[in-house]
Coordinates of C-alpha atoms in Angstrom, one line a residue:
M1 CA -8.4 8.4 29.0
F2 CA -9.1 12.1 28.8
L3 CA -5.6 12.6 27.4
A4 CA -6.1 9.8 24.9
F5 CA -9.5 11.1 23.8
T6 CA -8.2 14.7 23.5
L7 CA -5.3 13.7 21.3
R8 CA -7.5 11.5 19.1
V9 CA -10.4 13.8 18.7
A10 CA -8.2 16.9 17.8
R11 CA -8.7 17.7 14.1
L12 CA -10.5 14.4 13.6
G13 CA -12.3 15.5 10.4
H14 CA -9.6 17.9 9.2
Q15 CA -7.8 15.6 6.7
S16 CA -9.4 14.2 3.6
F17 CA -10.5 10.6 3.4
W18 CA -8.1 8.5 1.5
Y19 CA -8.5 5.3 -0.5
D20 CA -9.0 2.8 2.5
E21 CA -11.5 5.1 4.2
G22 CA -13.4 5.5 0.9
Q23 CA -13.6 1.7 0.8
S24 CA -15.0 1.6 4.3
Y25 CA -17.7 4.1 3.3
Y26 CA -18.5 2.2 0.2
F27 CA -19.0 -1.0 2.0
A28 CA -21.1 0.6 4.8
H29 CA -23.2 2.7 2.4
Q30 CA -24.9 -0.3 0.8
D31 CA -28.7 -0.4 0.8
S32 CA -28.9 -3.3 3.3
L33 CA -26.8 -5.5 5.5
G34 CA -27.3 -8.4 3.1
A35 CA -26.1 -6.3 0.1
M36 CA -23.1 -5.1 2.2
L37 CA -22.1 -8.7 3.1
D38 CA -22.3 -9.6 -0.6
V39 CA -20.0 -6.8 -1.6
I40 CA -17.5 -7.5 1.3
S41 CA -17.4 -11.2 0.5
D42 CA -15.9 -10.3 -2.9
S43 CA -13.1 -8.3 -1.2
D44 CA -10.3 -9.3 1.1
H45 CA -11.9 -7.9 4.3
P46 CA -13.9 -9.6 7.1
P47 CA -17.2 -7.9 7.9
L48 CA -17.4 -6.9 11.6
Y49 CA -16.1 -3.4 11.4
F50 CA -18.3 -2.5 8.4
I51 CA -21.4 -3.9 10.1
I52 CA -20.7 -1.6 13.0
L53 CA -20.0 1.3 10.6
Y54 CA -23.3 0.6 8.7
L55 CA -25.3 0.8 11.9
W56 CA -23.4 3.9 13.2
M57 CA -23.9 5.8 9.9
S58 CA -27.6 5.4 10.2
V59 CA -27.4 7.4 13.4
A60 CA -24.4 9.7 13.0
G61 CA -24.3 10.5 9.3
R62 CA -21.6 10.2 6.7
S63 CA -19.1 13.0 7.6
E64 CA -15.4 12.3 8.0
F65 CA -15.7 13.1 11.7
A66 CA -18.6 10.7 12.2
L67 CA -17.1 7.8 10.3
R68 CA -13.7 8.2 12.0
F69 CA -15.3 8.3 15.4
T70 CA -15.8 4.5 15.2
A71 CA -12.1 4.0 15.1
L72 CA -11.5 6.7 17.8
F73 CA -13.9 4.9 20.2
W74 CA -12.0 1.6 20.3
S75 CA -8.7 3.4 20.4
V76 CA -9.6 5.3 23.6
L77 CA -10.8 2.1 25.2
L78 CA -7.4 0.5 24.6
V79 CA -5.8 2.8 27.2
P80 CA -7.6 1.5 30.3
L81 CA -7.5 -2.0 29.0
V82 CA -3.7 -2.0 28.5
Y83 CA -3.5 -0.7 32.1
L84 CA -5.6 -3.6 33.4
L85 CA -3.4 -6.1 31.5
G86 CA -0.2 -4.4 32.7
R87 CA -1.4 -4.3 36.3
R88 CA -2.2 -8.0 36.2
A89 CA 0.9 -9.0 34.3
F90 CA 3.5 -6.8 36.0
G91 CA 2.0 -4.4 38.5
P92 CA 0.1 -1.1 38.7
G93 CA 3.1 1.1 38.0
E94 CA 3.9 -0.8 34.8
G95 CA 0.3 -0.7 33.8
M96 CA 0.1 3.1 34.3
V97 CA 3.2 3.7 32.2
A98 CA 2.0 1.4 29.4
A99 CA -1.4 3.2 29.4
L100 CA 0.5 6.5 29.1
L101 CA 2.6 5.2 26.2
M102 CA -0.5 4.0 24.5
A103 CA -2.4 7.3 25.1
I104 CA 0.4 9.5 23.5
S105 CA 1.4 7.0 20.8
P106 CA 1.4 8.8 17.4
F107 CA 0.9 5.5 15.7
H108 CA -2.3 4.9 17.6
V109 CA -3.5 8.5 17.2
W110 CA -3.1 8.2 13.4
Y111 CA -5.2 5.0 13.2
A112 CA -7.7 6.4 15.7
Q113 CA -8.3 9.1 13.1
E114 CA -8.8 6.6 10.2
A115 CA -12.2 5.0 9.4
R116 CA -10.8 1.5 9.4
M117 CA -10.9 -1.6 11.4
Y118 CA -7.4 -1.6 13.0
T119 CA -8.3 -0.1 16.4
L120 CA -11.3 -2.5 16.7
A121 CA -9.2 -5.5 15.9
T122 CA -6.5 -4.3 18.4
F123 CA -9.1 -3.8 21.1
L124 CA -10.6 -7.2 20.6
S125 CA -7.1 -8.8 20.5
L126 CA -6.1 -7.1 23.8
L127 CA -9.5 -7.9 25.4
S128 CA -9.2 -11.6 24.6
S129 CA -5.6 -11.7 25.8
Y130 CA -6.6 -10.0 29.1
L131 CA -9.5 -12.3 29.6
L132 CA -7.3 -15.3 28.8
L133 CA -4.7 -14.3 31.4
L134 CA -7.5 -13.6 34.0
A135 CA -9.1 -17.0 33.3
L136 CA -5.9 -18.9 33.7
Q137 CA -4.6 -17.1 36.8
E138 CA -8.0 -16.9 38.6
R139 CA -9.1 -20.3 37.3
Q140 CA -12.6 -19.0 36.8
S141 CA -14.5 -21.1 34.3
S142 CA -17.1 -18.3 34.0
L143 CA -14.6 -16.2 32.0
W144 CA -14.2 -18.6 29.1
P145 CA -17.4 -17.6 27.3
A146 CA -16.4 -14.0 27.4
Y147 CA -12.9 -14.9 26.1
T148 CA -14.4 -17.0 23.4
L149 CA -16.6 -14.2 22.1
A150 CA -13.8 -11.7 22.1
A151 CA -11.3 -14.1 20.5
L152 CA -13.9 -15.0 17.8
A153 CA -14.8 -11.4 17.1
A154 CA -11.1 -10.4 16.6
P155 CA -10.5 -12.1 13.2
Y156 CA -13.9 -10.9 12.0
A157 CA -12.4 -7.5 12.4
H158 CA -9.0 -8.2 10.8
L159 CA -7.6 -11.4 9.6
Y160 CA -4.2 -10.8 11.2
A161 CA -6.0 -11.4 14.5
C162 CA -5.7 -15.1 13.6
F163 CA -2.1 -14.7 14.6
I164 CA -3.2 -13.4 18.0
L165 CA -5.1 -16.7 18.5
L166 CA -1.9 -18.5 17.5
F167 CA 0.1 -16.7 20.2
Q168 CA -2.7 -17.3 22.8
G169 CA -2.7 -21.1 22.0
L170 CA 1.1 -21.3 22.5
F171 CA 0.8 -19.3 25.8
V172 CA -1.9 -21.7 27.1
L173 CA 0.3 -24.7 26.2
L174 CA 3.3 -23.2 27.9
W175 CA 1.2 -22.4 31.0
A176 CA -0.2 -25.9 31.0
W177 CA 3.3 -27.4 30.8
R178 CA 4.5 -25.3 33.7
S179 CA 1.4 -25.3 35.9
R180 CA 0.0 -28.8 35.4
P181 CA -3.6 -27.6 35.6
R182 CA -6.6 -29.8 36.3
V183 CA -8.4 -31.4 33.4
P184 CA -11.5 -29.1 33.6
F185 CA -9.5 -26.0 32.8
L186 CA -7.9 -27.6 29.8
R187 CA -11.3 -28.9 28.7
A188 CA -12.7 -25.4 29.0
W189 CA -9.9 -24.0 26.8
L190 CA -10.3 -26.7 24.2
L191 CA -14.1 -26.0 24.1
S192 CA -13.4 -22.3 23.6
Q193 CA -11.1 -23.1 20.6
V194 CA -13.7 -25.4 19.1
G195 CA -16.3 -22.5 19.5
I196 CA -13.9 -20.1 17.9
G197 CA -13.3 -22.4 15.0
L198 CA -16.9 -23.2 14.4
G199 CA -17.8 -19.5 14.7
F200 CA -15.3 -18.4 12.1
L201 CA -16.1 -21.4 9.8
P202 CA -18.6 -19.4 7.6
W203 CA -15.8 -17.0 6.5
V204 CA -13.0 -19.6 6.1
G205 CA -13.8 -20.4 2.5
I206 CA -13.8 -16.7 1.6
V207 CA -10.4 -16.2 3.3
L208 CA -8.9 -19.2 1.5
R209 CA -10.2 -18.0 -1.8
E210 CA -8.8 -14.5 -1.4
Y211 CA -5.5 -15.8 -0.2
A212 CA -5.1 -18.0 -3.2
S213 CA -6.2 -15.4 -5.7
N214 CA -5.2 -12.1 -4.2
A215 CA -3.1 -10.1 -6.5
T216 CA -3.3 -6.6 -5.0
Y217 CA 0.5 -6.3 -4.9
W218 CA 3.4 -7.4 -7.0
P219 CA 5.1 -10.7 -6.3
G220 CA 8.6 -10.6 -4.9
I221 CA 10.7 -11.1 -1.8
L222 CA 10.1 -9.1 1.4
D223 CA 13.0 -6.9 2.5
L224 CA 13.5 -8.2 6.0
K225 CA 15.5 -5.2 7.2
R226 CA 12.9 -2.8 5.9
F227 CA 10.1 -4.9 7.5
L228 CA 11.7 -4.7 10.9
L229 CA 12.9 -1.1 10.6
D230 CA 9.5 0.2 9.4
T231 CA 7.7 -1.7 12.1
V232 CA 9.8 -0.6 15.0
V233 CA 9.8 3.0 13.9
A234 CA 6.0 3.0 13.4
F235 CA 5.4 1.4 16.8
S236 CA 7.7 4.0 18.5
A237 CA 7.2 7.3 16.7
G238 CA 4.3 6.8 14.3
L239 CA 4.3 7.6 10.6
T240 CA 4.8 11.4 10.8
L241 CA 8.4 11.9 11.9
P242 CA 11.5 12.1 9.8
F243 CA 13.6 9.0 10.0
D244 CA 16.5 10.6 11.7
R245 CA 14.4 11.9 14.5
A246 CA 12.2 8.8 14.7
G247 CA 15.4 6.8 15.1
W248 CA 16.1 8.4 18.5
T249 CA 12.6 7.6 19.7
A250 CA 12.8 4.0 18.4
T251 CA 16.2 3.6 20.1
A252 CA 14.8 4.7 23.4
F253 CA 11.9 2.3 23.1
L254 CA 14.1 -0.6 22.2
L255 CA 16.4 0.1 25.2
A256 CA 13.5 0.2 27.5
L257 CA 12.0 -2.9 26.0
G258 CA 15.4 -4.7 26.3
V259 CA 15.7 -3.8 29.9
G260 CA 12.1 -5.0 30.6
C261 CA 12.8 -8.4 28.9
A262 CA 16.1 -8.8 30.7
S263 CA 14.7 -8.0 34.1
L264 CA 12.0 -10.6 33.7
A265 CA 14.1 -13.3 32.0
F266 CA 17.1 -13.3 34.3
R267 CA 15.6 -12.5 37.7
Q268 CA 14.3 -15.8 39.1
S269 CA 13.0 -14.0 42.2
E270 CA 10.2 -12.4 40.2
P271 CA 6.8 -13.5 41.3
R272 CA 5.1 -16.3 39.4
H273 CA 2.4 -14.0 38.0
R274 CA 5.0 -11.7 36.6
R275 CA 6.9 -14.5 34.8
Q276 CA 3.5 -15.5 33.3
G277 CA 2.9 -11.9 32.3
F278 CA 6.3 -11.8 30.7
S279 CA 5.6 -15.0 28.7
L280 CA 2.3 -13.6 27.6
A281 CA 3.7 -10.2 26.5
L282 CA 6.7 -11.7 24.7
L283 CA 4.6 -14.2 22.8
Y284 CA 2.0 -11.5 22.1
L285 CA 4.7 -9.4 20.5
M286 CA 6.8 -12.0 18.7
V287 CA 4.4 -14.7 17.4
P288 CA 2.1 -12.5 15.3
T289 CA 5.1 -10.5 14.0
L290 CA 6.9 -13.7 12.9
A291 CA 3.7 -15.0 11.4
A292 CA 3.2 -11.8 9.4
L293 CA 6.8 -12.0 8.2
V294 CA 6.3 -15.6 7.0
I295 CA 3.0 -14.9 5.2
S296 CA 4.4 -11.7 3.6
Y297 CA 7.8 -13.1 2.6
H298 CA 6.9 -14.2 -0.9
H299 CA 4.0 -11.7 -1.3
P300 CA 5.5 -8.5 0.1
K301 CA 2.3 -6.5 0.7
Y302 CA 3.0 -5.3 4.2
A303 CA 2.4 -2.1 6.2
P304 CA 3.1 -1.6 9.9
R305 CA -0.6 -1.0 10.5
Y306 CA -1.3 -4.7 10.0
L307 CA 0.6 -5.3 13.3
L308 CA -1.1 -2.5 15.3
L309 CA -2.6 -5.6 17.0
V310 CA 0.6 -6.3 18.9
T311 CA 1.5 -2.8 20.0
P312 CA 0.0 -3.3 23.5
A313 CA 2.7 -5.9 24.2
Y314 CA 5.4 -3.5 22.8
Y315 CA 4.3 -0.8 25.2
L316 CA 3.9 -3.2 28.1
L317 CA 7.5 -4.5 27.8
A318 CA 8.8 -1.0 27.3
A319 CA 6.9 0.1 30.4
K320 CA 8.4 -2.7 32.4
G321 CA 11.8 -1.6 31.4
L322 CA 11.2 2.0 32.4
A323 CA 9.7 0.9 35.7
T324 CA 12.7 -1.4 36.4
L325 CA 15.2 1.4 35.7
R326 CA 13.3 3.9 37.9
A327 CA 13.3 1.4 40.7
H328 CA 17.1 1.4 40.9
R329 CA 18.5 4.7 42.1
R330 CA 21.6 4.6 40.0
W331 CA 19.5 4.1 36.8
T332 CA 16.7 6.6 37.5
G333 CA 18.4 9.2 35.4
L334 CA 18.5 6.8 32.4
A335 CA 14.8 6.1 32.9
V336 CA 14.1 9.8 32.8
I337 CA 16.2 10.3 29.7
L338 CA 14.5 7.5 27.8
F339 CA 11.0 8.6 28.8
T340 CA 11.8 12.2 27.8
V341 CA 13.1 11.1 24.4
I342 CA 9.9 9.1 23.9
V343 CA 7.6 12.0 24.9
V344 CA 9.5 14.6 22.8
G345 CA 9.3 12.3 19.8
A346 CA 5.6 11.8 20.3
V347 CA 5.0 15.5 20.6
Q348 CA 7.0 16.2 17.4
S349 CA 5.2 13.4 15.5
L350 CA 1.8 14.5 16.7
Y351 CA 2.4 18.0 15.6
N352 CA 3.3 16.8 12.1
C353 CA 0.2 14.6 12.1
Y354 CA -2.0 17.5 12.9
F355 CA -0.5 20.4 11.0
V356 CA 2.1 19.4 8.3
E357 CA 0.7 18.6 4.9
E358 CA 3.7 16.5 3.9
Y359 CA 2.5 13.8 6.3
A360 CA -1.2 14.1 5.6
R361 CA -3.3 11.5 3.9
D362 CA -3.7 11.9 0.1
D363 CA -6.1 14.8 -0.4
F364 CA -8.9 13.5 -2.5
R365 CA -11.3 16.0 -1.0
T366 CA -9.5 19.1 -2.4
V367 CA -9.1 17.4 -5.8
L368 CA -12.9 16.8 -6.0
S369 CA -13.6 20.2 -4.6
Y370 CA -11.6 21.7 -7.4
V371 CA -13.5 19.6 -10.0
E372 CA -16.8 20.7 -8.4
S373 CA -15.8 24.4 -8.7
N374 CA -14.7 24.2 -12.3
A375 CA -16.8 21.4 -13.9
W376 CA -19.2 21.8 -16.7
E377 CA -22.6 20.1 -16.4
D378 CA -21.7 17.3 -18.8
D379 CA -18.1 16.7 -17.7
A380 CA -16.9 13.1 -16.9
I381 CA -14.3 11.8 -14.5
I382 CA -11.9 9.0 -15.1
I383 CA -10.1 7.5 -12.1
V384 CA -7.0 5.3 -12.6
G385 CA -6.8 2.9 -10.8
G386 CA -10.4 2.0 -10.7
H387 CA -10.0 0.5 -7.2
A388 CA -10.0 4.0 -5.9
Y389 CA -13.6 4.6 -7.2
P390 CA -15.1 4.5 -3.7
I391 CA -13.3 7.6 -2.6
L392 CA -14.4 9.3 -5.8
D393 CA -18.0 8.2 -5.1
Y394 CA -17.8 9.7 -1.6
Y395 CA -16.6 13.2 -2.7
N396 CA -18.4 13.4 -6.1
R397 CA -21.2 15.7 -4.8
L398 CA -22.2 16.9 -8.3
G399 CA -22.8 13.4 -9.4
L400 CA -20.6 13.7 -12.5
A401 CA -20.4 10.6 -14.6
A402 CA -17.5 8.5 -13.3
Y403 CA -15.5 5.9 -15.2
P404 CA -13.2 3.8 -13.1
I405 CA -10.5 2.1 -15.1
P406 CA -10.5 -0.8 -14.6
P407 CA -14.0 -1.1 -13.2
R408 CA -13.3 -3.2 -10.2
L409 CA -13.0 -2.5 -6.5
V410 CA -10.0 -4.7 -5.8
A411 CA -6.7 -4.0 -7.5
S412 CA -5.1 -6.8 -9.4
V413 CA -1.6 -6.6 -10.7
D414 CA -2.2 -9.8 -12.7
E415 CA -4.9 -8.1 -14.8
P416 CA -3.7 -4.7 -15.9
V417 CA -5.8 -2.6 -18.2
N418 CA -5.5 -3.4 -21.9
R419 CA -5.9 -1.4 -25.1
Q420 CA -9.3 -2.8 -25.8
L421 CA -10.7 -1.7 -22.4
V422 CA -9.1 1.7 -22.7
A423 CA -10.3 2.3 -26.2
E424 CA -13.8 1.2 -25.5
T425 CA -14.1 3.3 -22.3
L426 CA -12.6 6.5 -23.9
N427 CA -14.8 6.2 -27.0
E428 CA -17.9 5.8 -24.8
I429 CA -16.9 9.0 -22.9
V430 CA -16.3 10.9 -26.2
A431 CA -19.8 10.0 -27.3
H432 CA -21.5 11.6 -24.2
H433 CA -19.1 14.3 -22.9
R434 CA -17.3 17.4 -24.0
R435 CA -14.5 17.2 -21.4
V436 CA -13.0 14.6 -19.1
W437 CA -11.1 15.0 -15.8
L438 CA -8.4 12.4 -15.2
I439 CA -7.5 11.4 -11.7
L440 CA -4.4 9.3 -11.3
W441 CA -3.7 7.6 -8.0
Q442 CA -1.7 4.3 -7.6
E443 CA -2.1 4.0 -11.4
R444 CA 0.9 1.7 -11.6
L445 CA -1.2 -1.0 -9.9
A446 CA -3.9 -0.9 -12.7
D447 CA -2.2 0.8 -15.7
P448 CA 1.6 0.1 -15.4
T449 CA 2.3 1.4 -18.9
R450 CA 0.1 4.5 -18.5
L451 CA -2.1 3.6 -21.5
V452 CA -5.0 5.9 -20.4
L453 CA -2.8 9.0 -20.0
N454 CA -0.8 8.3 -23.2
E455 CA -3.9 7.9 -25.3
L456 CA -5.5 11.1 -23.9
V457 CA -2.3 13.2 -24.3
A458 CA -1.8 11.9 -27.9
N459 CA -5.3 12.4 -29.1
T460 CA -7.0 15.1 -27.1
L461 CA -6.2 18.7 -26.1
R462 CA -5.0 19.0 -22.6
L463 CA -6.6 21.9 -20.7
G464 CA -5.0 23.8 -17.8
V465 CA -5.6 22.8 -14.1
G466 CA -4.8 25.7 -11.9
A467 CA -3.8 23.9 -8.8
E468 CA -1.5 21.1 -7.5
F469 CA -2.6 18.6 -5.0
H470 CA -1.2 16.4 -2.2
G471 CA -1.3 12.8 -3.5
P472 CA -3.5 12.4 -6.5
T473 CA -2.8 13.9 -9.9
L474 CA -5.6 15.8 -11.7
L475 CA -5.6 16.6 -15.4
L476 CA -8.3 17.9 -17.8
F477 CA -8.8 17.1 -21.5
S478 CA -11.1 18.5 -24.1
L479 CA -13.1 16.1 -26.2
E480 CA -14.7 18.8 -28.5
D481 CA -12.9 17.4 -31.6
R482 CA -14.5 14.0 -31.0
P483 CA -11.4 11.9 -31.3
H484 CA -11.6 8.1 -32.0
F485 CA -9.4 5.8 -29.9
S486 CA -8.2 2.6 -31.6
V487 CA -7.4 -0.7 -30.1
E488 CA -4.3 -0.8 -32.3
P489 CA -1.8 1.9 -31.5
A490 CA -1.0 4.4 -34.3
V491 CA 2.7 3.7 -34.7
Q492 CA 4.9 6.4 -36.4
H493 CA 7.3 3.9 -38.0
P494 CA 6.0 0.3 -38.2
V495 CA 8.5 -2.5 -38.3
A496 CA 8.3 -6.3 -37.8
V497 CA 11.2 -7.9 -35.9
D498 CA 10.8 -11.2 -34.2
F499 CA 12.8 -12.1 -31.1
A500 CA 13.0 -15.4 -29.3
D501 CA 10.7 -16.1 -26.3
N502 CA 7.7 -14.7 -28.1
M503 CA 8.9 -11.1 -28.1
Q504 CA 8.4 -8.8 -31.1
L505 CA 9.3 -5.2 -32.1
V506 CA 6.4 -3.8 -34.1
G507 CA 7.4 -0.1 -34.4
Y508 CA 9.0 3.0 -33.1
E509 CA 8.8 6.7 -32.7
L510 CA 11.7 9.1 -33.2
T511 CA 11.4 12.8 -32.6
K512 CA 13.6 15.8 -31.7
G513 CA 13.0 18.1 -28.8
Q514 CA 10.1 16.2 -27.3
W515 CA 8.2 12.9 -27.3
L516 CA 5.8 12.4 -30.2
R517 CA 2.8 12.5 -27.9
D518 CA 3.9 16.0 -26.6
R519 CA 4.4 17.1 -30.2
Q520 CA 0.9 16.0 -31.0
Q521 CA -0.4 17.9 -28.0
R522 CA 1.2 21.1 -29.4
E523 CA -0.3 20.4 -32.8
L524 CA -3.7 20.0 -31.1
A525 CA -3.2 23.4 -29.5
A526 CA -2.3 24.9 -32.9
A527 CA 1.3 25.7 -31.8
Q528 CA 4.1 26.0 -34.3
V529 CA 5.9 22.7 -34.6
E530 CA 9.2 22.2 -36.4
A531 CA 9.3 19.6 -39.2
E532 CA 10.6 16.2 -38.2
T533 CA 14.3 15.8 -38.8
P534 CA 16.7 13.0 -38.1
A535 CA 19.6 15.5 -37.5
F536 CA 20.8 15.9 -33.9
A537 CA 23.6 17.9 -32.2
P538 CA 26.1 16.5 -29.7
G539 CA 24.5 16.5 -26.3
E540 CA 21.0 16.6 -27.7
T541 CA 18.4 13.9 -26.8
I542 CA 16.9 11.5 -29.4
Y543 CA 13.4 10.8 -28.2
L544 CA 13.0 7.2 -29.1
A545 CA 9.9 5.1 -28.2
L546 CA 9.7 1.4 -29.1
Y547 CA 6.5 -0.7 -29.4
W548 CA 6.9 -4.2 -28.1
R549 CA 4.4 -7.0 -28.6
T550 CA 4.1 -10.5 -27.2
R551 CA 3.2 -13.3 -29.5
G552 CA 2.5 -15.6 -26.6
A553 CA 3.6 -16.3 -23.0
V554 CA 7.0 -14.8 -22.2
E555 CA 9.4 -16.5 -19.7
G556 CA 12.1 -13.8 -19.1
D557 CA 12.1 -10.4 -17.6
Y558 CA 14.0 -8.6 -20.3
T559 CA 15.8 -5.3 -20.5
A560 CA 15.9 -3.3 -23.8
F561 CA 19.1 -1.6 -24.9
T562 CA 19.3 1.3 -27.3
H563 CA 22.8 2.3 -28.5
L564 CA 24.0 5.1 -30.8
L565 CA 26.9 3.7 -32.9
A566 CA 29.2 5.4 -35.3
Q567 CA 29.9 3.7 -38.6
D568 CA 32.9 2.0 -37.1
G569 CA 30.9 0.7 -34.2
T570 CA 32.1 3.2 -31.6
F571 CA 29.6 3.8 -28.9
Y572 CA 28.3 7.4 -28.5
G573 CA 25.3 7.1 -26.4
G574 CA 22.8 4.6 -24.9
W575 CA 19.8 4.0 -22.8
D576 CA 18.9 0.6 -21.2
S577 CA 15.5 0.1 -19.5
K578 CA 13.8 -2.9 -18.0
L579 CA 10.7 -3.7 -20.0
G580 CA 7.7 -2.6 -18.0
G581 CA 9.9 -1.3 -15.2
E582 CA 9.9 -3.0 -11.8
F583 CA 6.2 -3.1 -11.6
Y584 CA 5.3 -4.8 -14.8
P585 CA 8.1 -7.0 -16.1
S586 CA 7.8 -8.7 -19.5
S587 CA 7.0 -12.1 -18.0
Q588 CA 3.7 -10.7 -16.8
W589 CA 2.7 -9.2 -20.2
P590 CA -0.4 -10.9 -21.7
A591 CA -0.1 -12.5 -25.1
G592 CA -0.9 -10.3 -28.0
D593 CA -0.6 -7.0 -26.1
T594 CA 1.4 -4.1 -27.4
L595 CA 3.3 -1.8 -25.0
R596 CA 5.1 1.5 -25.7
E597 CA 8.4 2.0 -23.9
E598 CA 10.4 5.3 -23.9
Y599 CA 14.2 5.6 -24.3
P600 CA 15.7 9.1 -24.1
L601 CA 18.9 8.5 -26.0
V602 CA 21.4 11.3 -25.4
V603 CA 24.0 11.9 -28.1
S604 CA 27.5 12.1 -26.5
P605 CA 29.0 15.6 -26.4
E606 CA 32.1 14.1 -28.0
A607 CA 30.2 12.7 -31.0
P608 CA 31.8 13.9 -34.3
P609 CA 29.6 14.9 -37.2
G610 CA 28.4 12.0 -39.4
R611 CA 25.9 9.2 -39.9
Y612 CA 25.1 7.0 -36.9
Q613 CA 23.1 3.8 -36.4
I614 CA 20.6 3.2 -33.7
E615 CA 21.1 -0.3 -32.4
V616 CA 18.2 -2.0 -30.4
G617 CA 17.9 -5.3 -28.7
L618 CA 16.9 -7.3 -25.6
Y619 CA 18.9 -9.1 -22.9
L620 CA 18.4 -10.8 -19.5
P621 CA 20.0 -8.6 -16.8
T622 CA 20.8 -11.7 -14.6
T623 CA 23.1 -13.2 -17.3
M624 CA 23.6 -10.2 -19.7
E625 CA 22.8 -12.7 -22.5
R626 CA 21.2 -11.1 -25.5
L627 CA 17.9 -12.4 -26.8
P628 CA 18.3 -13.7 -30.4
V629 CA 16.6 -12.1 -33.4
L630 CA 14.8 -14.6 -35.5
D631 CA 14.4 -14.9 -39.3
E632 CA 11.2 -15.8 -41.1
K633 CA 11.7 -19.5 -40.3
G634 CA 12.2 -18.8 -36.6
Q635 CA 16.0 -19.4 -36.7
P636 CA 18.4 -17.1 -34.7
V637 CA 20.3 -14.8 -37.1
E638 CA 21.5 -11.9 -34.9
D639 CA 21.4 -10.5 -31.4
R640 CA 20.5 -6.9 -32.3
V641 CA 18.5 -4.8 -34.7
L642 CA 19.9 -1.8 -36.6
L643 CA 16.8 0.3 -36.4
R644 CA 17.7 3.3 -38.5
E645 CA 20.3 6.0 -39.3
V646 CA 20.4 9.5 -37.8
Q647 CA 22.6 12.4 -38.6
V648 CA 24.8 14.2 -36.0
E649 CA 25.9 17.7 -37.1

């Protein structure tokens, strides 16, 4: 425990809070428990950890060290608890090795230093599993109330603990099938399940509502290979080791785990309690992992931390493998090698965790410290996405006016910012402030077309920021000229071209040497700007931006093509780009919205002098079929638009 505590308390407050921790602070910083529960019920979190944090903050304060200590506390307690489960399931030697693996685990050290609920949920899951095994093997009815309380508390810490209850139920059924227990023991277990169900009932409606409406990540299909690879590497080497080095540690863990499983599965001479322990550990590891895979498959929001709950089983089975190898003289050397690889990987990963900025959490503290040192009294701060507002609230010690865009705590990819919201917010800021700081973090979730940034760059003077930061982007803009932001974009060259499937091209920009917004920025800075010219040299870039609008719901996810064609139709350059990119495809665009997309069209070095046409259109990448252009009557007439001529000299 001393080793575990030392590794977890080292530099506990050194790194900045990041988004998740800011959210923890925001929830726990409410005026009362009732107000906190109201706020949490509108999120996708259960309340137990935040209740503990709320009570802890009233005693320990609000520093990074104090808030993170709540995670450290439960993480340290995991070490003796995994020893107890390992001793009962396999033996004292295996329990000691599992405890050591848990103590030095970079994955556990990382989340012991994060003010979140993961270590609490892992502790409660492990405690309930230990009490369950104890109650079954010792047949002590007095243990069932303690098990019920621990098992009920676990999903109130993290919803993935419901998968722990699923594995425990399967384990009891397997145990009952093999052991033929007396009716009172089965009755006690059934009563405990009823108690757990009734105890969690008040939160079930909130869980179902959030599951049905949650849009904090883009829809898609989970990459199974990436899911397994990321999970195994994180369990084995943490999050702070290069993949090539982490691969060695993960391989050592998997070999040890494989030996542990094989020794228990194929040796019929193993004592009965060890076979029961093997069943428990294997179900503990596999059932929640498979459940997480299923629930994330069509909604691929997944991170290995969600399965921190099952790591005790991972370390127990690996410990069993190492102990089995060590017990056979001819394999002792292999056990030493595997253990050495694991320890060396842990040391390297922990060093990176403590000292290497590349692996540190996104540094909001330094960003806000820079703002604090350079802000004017009436400065404002915009943060995009607005779901990161809690971390801004934590570090905004000057109390500068803050404008989250959009103004909601839970990100929703189904409701990106629109021009009306951006224009209204920016005009309000202009009315009250002379400068505005812009913080961009995970802005693709909230503003996939970068409306806020584009509007500020195009209409205000960008001032210098004399530092770079790990994670968030910080920019500063002057509002001294009192610009006005319009809901309708100011299009350089308006056009009106209707396509099928409710798509419409409403305008374009065409500039030389830089994008139009950057050119406008130079004009705002009173720099000398060359007059616009449609003449380009071979190898030069035509900076073309197209404005697309939806007339209604769009079915397809289209890609736009831009081609540079000679008079005889010969191709001399092109740029294809999926509308909205991977994060915001056209099928998700709201009706009536206008989006600006950029196409850097490079003139081929072999292009001879002459007049060229810019050809524009849309197609479905799955079929390569072009989307028809419609006439005034809505009839297909063409599959492209000849946008304009340019001169190549």
